[in-house]
């Protein structure tokens, strides 16, 4: 008889389940590992009493709270597949995700429960509610539940979670992540970033995304660390809690916002062990400004919903601004051309990845899955990059963002970096816009701090620096660039806005 196990729970959450140490802390509570595990067990019992069976999907859209993060662990422990949904999604979008995943239990804020029930009236779904203050029917149902729960048997290749990708083109796809995918990445990150029970992580990320949910939460649970668990990012809260933290994980906007406050200085962070950035490119300029201000170097890493974390700047070695570092242990990284042929160092191509961290494919999309993998098992990420002389990976953009103008390739990042260097420019986004003669034309959208800076100033500045075909044909000024909750610039939105400028 094979041994009974729940691979993710046993490896990540079980070792310290009886620990009296504080696990989650903020202004309102201090919750030990022991107490957290009791909440998890009560929720697991509640889910099973509602009919959850191994392999069933539990879809959740709720504000960040202890109950919500415990719900994740409880779903795993009860053998379910956790499906967290961005709090920004509308009920119509939720309808799609819940239908597509045929989730059997759905947990949402009570404000939208009725609306969603109407949309999903024909389905056999159990609805529960969970509000930002933890009120709702899920919490109410816990009163009568037992504090003990025996983990349901799940093996390493069983699914633990489905995370829908942001879906910049076409329908959003459900990335299937196995118990093994999550465990392997957590164990590697512990070694790479030297996490231990001495760590207290400042956690201000959302918990519906890989970064806040798996990278941050799984890792600290695994090492018996503590988490300062804040509902969302705010500069003032970050400054207040920084004193009690040893490390922080953030998206680049966290860092630019911190730098805009004078209280964020050398003294405030001198005890901090590690600042990690990811989910969107960190400008080299921010990296340098951060070091000048604090004396610390941000460690930038690269990951995706489908793959967990893939590369990281080193803990001890050189942390190079503008790069995402070296492949993590056990992750194979290659840069390939359109047909999967590996390219030499320095050549730009698409990042392809293989390793235990890489997902099992897209939920009920066998064709999409097939076209996303090479025959030898490498996953085609769609991120364009090159590997430099020291083997650091340098991302230059998404393949969908690549501009082909008059048959010539333009990598937006190269042009953006030059524009960003101009005095009076805060940041810029370079996009492709349809053009009658060239197919696509280069257009740049700029946020400026100096109102006198003109379109001609920017164009003239670039004349000597880059080939004519790379120079923007038009420059537009905006107050800010559209960004999603993970700090990624939404180029699709910009392309849509300017799509007709050369066609009329
Ligand atoms: P998501 O699946 O929402 O986590 O988005 C993954 C995408 O974010 C990747 O495919 C990259 O395009 C981008 N990304 C993540 N980390 C970085 C980074 N450090 N630098 C540049 N792009 C990044």
JSON list of C-alpha atoms in Angstrom, two decimals, residues 25 187 289 456:
[
{"chain": "A", "resi": 25, "resn": "UNK", "atom": "CA", "xyz": [0.77, 39.80, 12.45]},
{"chain": "A", "resi": 187, "resn": "UNK", "atom": "CA", "xyz": [12.52, 24.84, -1.52]},
{"chain": "A", "resi": 289, "resn": "UNK", "atom": "CA", "xyz": [18.44, 55.46, -6.79]},
{"chain": "A", "resi": 456, "resn": "UNK", "atom": "CA", "xyz": [10.27, 67.81, -30.70]}
]
